[in-house]
Short mmCIF file of C-alpha atoms in Angstrom, two decimals:
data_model
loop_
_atom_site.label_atom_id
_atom_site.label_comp_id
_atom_site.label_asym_id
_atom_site.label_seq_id
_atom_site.Cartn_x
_atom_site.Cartn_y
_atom_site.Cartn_z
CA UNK A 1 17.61 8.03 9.01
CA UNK A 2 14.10 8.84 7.96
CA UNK A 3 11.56 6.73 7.93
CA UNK A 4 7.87 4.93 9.46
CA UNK A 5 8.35 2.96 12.65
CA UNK A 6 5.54 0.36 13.55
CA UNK A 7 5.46 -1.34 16.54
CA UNK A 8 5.41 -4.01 17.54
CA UNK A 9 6.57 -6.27 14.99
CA UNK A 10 4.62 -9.26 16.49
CA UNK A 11 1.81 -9.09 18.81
CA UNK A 12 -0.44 -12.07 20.39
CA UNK A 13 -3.79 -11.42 21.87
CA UNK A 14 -6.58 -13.23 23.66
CA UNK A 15 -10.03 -12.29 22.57
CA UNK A 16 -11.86 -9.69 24.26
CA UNK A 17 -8.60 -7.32 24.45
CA UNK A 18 -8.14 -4.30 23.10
CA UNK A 19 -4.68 -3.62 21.66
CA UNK A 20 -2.64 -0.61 19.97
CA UNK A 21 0.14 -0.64 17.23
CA UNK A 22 2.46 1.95 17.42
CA UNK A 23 3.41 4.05 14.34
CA UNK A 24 6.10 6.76 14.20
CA UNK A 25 6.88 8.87 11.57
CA UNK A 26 10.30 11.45 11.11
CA UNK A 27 9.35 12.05 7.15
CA UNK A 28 7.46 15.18 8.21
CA UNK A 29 4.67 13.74 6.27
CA UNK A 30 1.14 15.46 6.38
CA UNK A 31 -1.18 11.94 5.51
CA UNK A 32 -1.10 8.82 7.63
CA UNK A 33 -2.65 5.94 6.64
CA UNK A 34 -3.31 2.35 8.09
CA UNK A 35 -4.22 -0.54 6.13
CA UNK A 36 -5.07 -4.27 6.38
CA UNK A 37 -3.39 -7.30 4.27
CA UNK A 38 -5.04 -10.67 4.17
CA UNK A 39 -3.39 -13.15 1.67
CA UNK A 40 -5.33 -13.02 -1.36
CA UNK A 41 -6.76 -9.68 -0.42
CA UNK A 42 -4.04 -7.14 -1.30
CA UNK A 43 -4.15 -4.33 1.20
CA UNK A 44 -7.63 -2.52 2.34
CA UNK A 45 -7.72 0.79 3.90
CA UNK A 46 -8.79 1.07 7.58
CA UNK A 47 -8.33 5.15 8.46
CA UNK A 48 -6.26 7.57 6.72
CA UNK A 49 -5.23 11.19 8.71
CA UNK A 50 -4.38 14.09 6.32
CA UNK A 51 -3.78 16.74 8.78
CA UNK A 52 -3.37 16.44 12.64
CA UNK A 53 -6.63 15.99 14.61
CA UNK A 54 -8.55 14.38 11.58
CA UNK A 55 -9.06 11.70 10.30
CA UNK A 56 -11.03 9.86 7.94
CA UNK A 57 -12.66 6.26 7.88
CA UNK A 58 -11.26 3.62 5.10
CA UNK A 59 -13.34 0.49 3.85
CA UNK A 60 -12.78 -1.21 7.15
CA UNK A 61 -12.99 1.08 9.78
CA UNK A 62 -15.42 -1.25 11.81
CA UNK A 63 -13.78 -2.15 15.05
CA UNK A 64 -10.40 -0.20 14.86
CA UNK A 65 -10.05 2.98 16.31
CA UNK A 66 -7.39 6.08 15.61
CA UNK A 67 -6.17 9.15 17.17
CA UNK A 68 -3.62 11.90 15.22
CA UNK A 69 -2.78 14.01 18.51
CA UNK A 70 0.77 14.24 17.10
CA UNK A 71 2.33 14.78 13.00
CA UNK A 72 4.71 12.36 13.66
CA UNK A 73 2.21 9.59 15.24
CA UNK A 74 -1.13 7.25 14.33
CA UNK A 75 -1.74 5.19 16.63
CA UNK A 76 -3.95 1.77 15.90
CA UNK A 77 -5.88 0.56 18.83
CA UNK A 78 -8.05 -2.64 17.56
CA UNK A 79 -11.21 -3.10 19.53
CA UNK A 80 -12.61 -6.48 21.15
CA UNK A 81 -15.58 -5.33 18.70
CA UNK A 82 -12.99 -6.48 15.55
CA UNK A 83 -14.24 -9.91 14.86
CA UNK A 84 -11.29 -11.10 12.92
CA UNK A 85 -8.12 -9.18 14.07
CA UNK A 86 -5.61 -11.37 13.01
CA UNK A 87 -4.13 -10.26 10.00
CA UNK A 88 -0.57 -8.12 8.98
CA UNK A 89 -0.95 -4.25 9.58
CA UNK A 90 1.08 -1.99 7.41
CA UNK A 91 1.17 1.83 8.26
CA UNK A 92 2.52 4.30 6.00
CA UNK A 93 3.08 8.40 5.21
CA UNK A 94 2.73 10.43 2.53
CA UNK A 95 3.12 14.15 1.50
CA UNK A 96 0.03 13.50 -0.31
CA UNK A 97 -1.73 17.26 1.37
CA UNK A 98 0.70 19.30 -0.84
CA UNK A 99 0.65 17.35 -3.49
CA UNK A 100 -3.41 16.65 -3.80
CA UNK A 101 -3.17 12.77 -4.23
CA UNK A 102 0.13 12.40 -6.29
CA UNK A 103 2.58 11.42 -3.45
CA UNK A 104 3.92 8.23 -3.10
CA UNK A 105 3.76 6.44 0.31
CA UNK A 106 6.25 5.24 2.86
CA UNK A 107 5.45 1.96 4.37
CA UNK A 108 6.48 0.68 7.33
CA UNK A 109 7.87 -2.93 8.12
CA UNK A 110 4.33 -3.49 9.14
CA UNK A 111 3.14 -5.67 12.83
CA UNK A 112 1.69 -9.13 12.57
CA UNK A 113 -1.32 -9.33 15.27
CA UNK A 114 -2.38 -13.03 15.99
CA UNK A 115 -5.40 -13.68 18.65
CA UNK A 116 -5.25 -16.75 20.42
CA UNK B 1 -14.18 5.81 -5.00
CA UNK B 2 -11.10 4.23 -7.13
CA UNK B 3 -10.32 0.96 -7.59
CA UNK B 4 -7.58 -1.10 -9.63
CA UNK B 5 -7.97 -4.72 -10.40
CA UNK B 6 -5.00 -7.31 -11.16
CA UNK B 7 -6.50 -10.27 -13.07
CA UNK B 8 -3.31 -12.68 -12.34
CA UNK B 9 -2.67 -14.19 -8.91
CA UNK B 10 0.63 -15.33 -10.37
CA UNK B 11 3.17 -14.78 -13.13
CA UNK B 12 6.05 -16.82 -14.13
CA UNK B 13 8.86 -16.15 -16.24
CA UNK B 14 12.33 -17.58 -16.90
CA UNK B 15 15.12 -15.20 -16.26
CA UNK B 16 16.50 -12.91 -18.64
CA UNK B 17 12.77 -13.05 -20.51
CA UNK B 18 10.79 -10.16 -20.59
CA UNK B 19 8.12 -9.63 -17.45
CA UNK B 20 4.61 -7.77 -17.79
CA UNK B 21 2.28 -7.70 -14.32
CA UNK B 22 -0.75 -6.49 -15.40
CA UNK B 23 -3.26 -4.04 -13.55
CA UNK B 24 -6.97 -1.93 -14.78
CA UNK B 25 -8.13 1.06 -13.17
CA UNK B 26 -11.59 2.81 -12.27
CA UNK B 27 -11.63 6.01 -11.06
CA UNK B 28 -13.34 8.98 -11.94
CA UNK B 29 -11.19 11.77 -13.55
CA UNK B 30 -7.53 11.25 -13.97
CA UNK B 31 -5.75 9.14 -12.27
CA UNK B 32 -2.84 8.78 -10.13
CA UNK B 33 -1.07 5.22 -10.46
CA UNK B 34 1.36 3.52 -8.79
CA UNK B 35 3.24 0.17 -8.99
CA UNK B 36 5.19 -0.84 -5.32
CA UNK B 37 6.99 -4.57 -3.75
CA UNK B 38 6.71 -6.49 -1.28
CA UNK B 39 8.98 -9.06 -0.25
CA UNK B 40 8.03 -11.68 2.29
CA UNK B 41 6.80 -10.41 5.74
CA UNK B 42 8.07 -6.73 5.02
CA UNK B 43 6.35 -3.19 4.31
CA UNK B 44 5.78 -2.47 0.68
CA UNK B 45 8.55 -0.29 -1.51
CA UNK B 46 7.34 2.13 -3.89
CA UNK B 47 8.51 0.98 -7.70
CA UNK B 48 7.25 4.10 -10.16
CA UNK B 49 4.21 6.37 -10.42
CA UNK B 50 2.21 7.84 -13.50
CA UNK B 51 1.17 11.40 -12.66
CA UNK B 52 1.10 13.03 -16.25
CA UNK B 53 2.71 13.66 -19.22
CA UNK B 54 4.89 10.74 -20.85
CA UNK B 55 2.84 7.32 -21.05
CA UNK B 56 5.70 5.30 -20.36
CA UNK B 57 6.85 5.71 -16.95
CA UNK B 58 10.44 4.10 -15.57
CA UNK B 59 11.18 3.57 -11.98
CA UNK B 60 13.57 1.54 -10.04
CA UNK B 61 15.36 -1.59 -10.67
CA UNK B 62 14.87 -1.95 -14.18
CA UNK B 63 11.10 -1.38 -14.46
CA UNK B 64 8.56 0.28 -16.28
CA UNK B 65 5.30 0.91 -17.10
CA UNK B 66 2.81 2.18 -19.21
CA UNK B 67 -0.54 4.23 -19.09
CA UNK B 68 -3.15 3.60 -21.38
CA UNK B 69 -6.05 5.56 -21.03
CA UNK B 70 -8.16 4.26 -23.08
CA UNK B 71 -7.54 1.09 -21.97
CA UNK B 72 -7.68 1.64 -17.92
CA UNK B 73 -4.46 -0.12 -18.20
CA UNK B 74 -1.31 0.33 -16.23
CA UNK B 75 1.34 -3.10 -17.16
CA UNK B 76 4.00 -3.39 -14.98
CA UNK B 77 7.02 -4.49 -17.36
CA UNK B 78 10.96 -5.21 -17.42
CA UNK B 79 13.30 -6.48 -20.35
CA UNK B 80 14.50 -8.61 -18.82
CA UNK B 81 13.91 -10.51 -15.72
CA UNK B 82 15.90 -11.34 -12.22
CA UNK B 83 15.76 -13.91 -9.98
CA UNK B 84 15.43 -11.45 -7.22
CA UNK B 85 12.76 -9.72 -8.90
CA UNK B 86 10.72 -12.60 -6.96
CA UNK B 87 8.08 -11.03 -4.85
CA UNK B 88 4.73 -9.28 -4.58
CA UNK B 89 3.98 -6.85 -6.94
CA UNK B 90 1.04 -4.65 -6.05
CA UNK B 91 -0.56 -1.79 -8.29
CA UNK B 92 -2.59 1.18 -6.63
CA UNK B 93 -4.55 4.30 -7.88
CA UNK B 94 -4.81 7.50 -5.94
CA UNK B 95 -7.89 9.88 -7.22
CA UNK B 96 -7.07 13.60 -8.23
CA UNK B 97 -9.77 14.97 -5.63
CA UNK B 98 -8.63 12.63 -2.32
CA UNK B 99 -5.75 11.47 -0.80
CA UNK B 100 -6.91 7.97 -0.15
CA UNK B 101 -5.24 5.24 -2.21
CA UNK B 102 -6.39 2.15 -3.33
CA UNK B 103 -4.38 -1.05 -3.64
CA UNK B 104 -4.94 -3.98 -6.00
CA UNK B 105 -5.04 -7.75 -4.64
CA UNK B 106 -1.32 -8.42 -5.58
CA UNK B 107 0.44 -10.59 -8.29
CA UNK B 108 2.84 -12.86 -7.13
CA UNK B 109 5.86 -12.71 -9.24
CA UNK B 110 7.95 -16.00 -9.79
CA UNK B 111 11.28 -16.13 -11.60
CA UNK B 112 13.22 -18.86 -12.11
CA UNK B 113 16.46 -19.72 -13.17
#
């Protein structure tokens, strides 16, 4: 079946590590797009990806870090820099190039980070 | 850039009244707009989008909603409302000259029986 991948679903860290959340994609989808959700705060945009090796800083981008080597992948890595990493990260697709902005996205079931 | 703005943290209804989750929009041109759910630690679903043409826009499980340009507006609605329709309803705007979108703060639906 088609669809976004994140993993993993739950992740514990001790402060000062770096981590990475995995996000796979078999929608063929052009745009990738991470994003942030703190209760009360609805979802903020951390980096989005339109096309493969570029990418594009959100609101948030301080502390996180992406890479778009592959279509089908967008890796998260959140830095030691982050100063408040625990939060629920969704990533999601869209065929948003072709369709200049009008494309719905895909979400994924989203990974739960937690530093200890 | 865009932005959208939900003014309710929560709505309640009784089921089998009518539902309306409401959401404003900022963004320079037209817009994009979208309406998407979340239930309780998953990813969000996409509900309906407004690209052009008819004002009133229907989309899955019995929703709806309708631009209004000249009021920034974009009200989630349904006829009549479920139990299940329970969850968090988020609202989003996606400008015509980037592919970033935008997400409101959420609106958490209650229904009760």
């Amino acid at each position: 079946d088609g669809g976004i991948t994140q993993s993993p679903k739950y992740l514990f860290r001790k402060e000062g590590q770096n981590v990475t959340l995995s996000c796979e994609q078999n929608l063929n989808h052009d745009a990738m797009y991470w994003y942030r959700q703190d209760p009360g705060q609805g979802l903020r945009l951390i980096y989005y990806s339109q096309i493969v090796n570029d990418f594009q800083k959100g609101d948030i981008a301080e502390g996180y870090s992406v890479s778009r080597e592959k279509k089908e992948s967008f890796p998260l890595t959140v830095t030691s820099a982050q100063k408040n990493p625990t939060a629920f990260y969704l990533c999601a697709s869209s065929n948003a190039w072709e369709l200049s902005g009008s494309g719905e996205l895909f979400f994924g079931e989203g990974s739960r980070l937690t530093v200890l | 850039a865009q932005s959208v703005a939900q003014p309710e943290d929560q709505v309640n209804v009784a089921e089998g009244n009518p539902l309306t989750v409401k959401c404003t929009y900022s963004v320079s041109g037209n817009p994009y707009l979208f309406w998407y759910v979340q239930y309780p630690n998953r990813g969000l679903q996409f509900l309906l989008k407004y690209i052009t043409g008819d004002n009133l826009v229907k989309g899955s499980y019995g929703f709806e909603a309708e631009f209004n340009k000249s009021q920034t507006s974009f009200h989630l609605k349904k006829p009549s409302a479920l139990v299940s329709d329970s969850a968090l309803y988020f609202c989003a705007v996606s400008g015509r000259e980037n592919n970033d979108m935008r997400f409101g703060a959420g609106t958490r639906l209650t229904v009760k029986p």
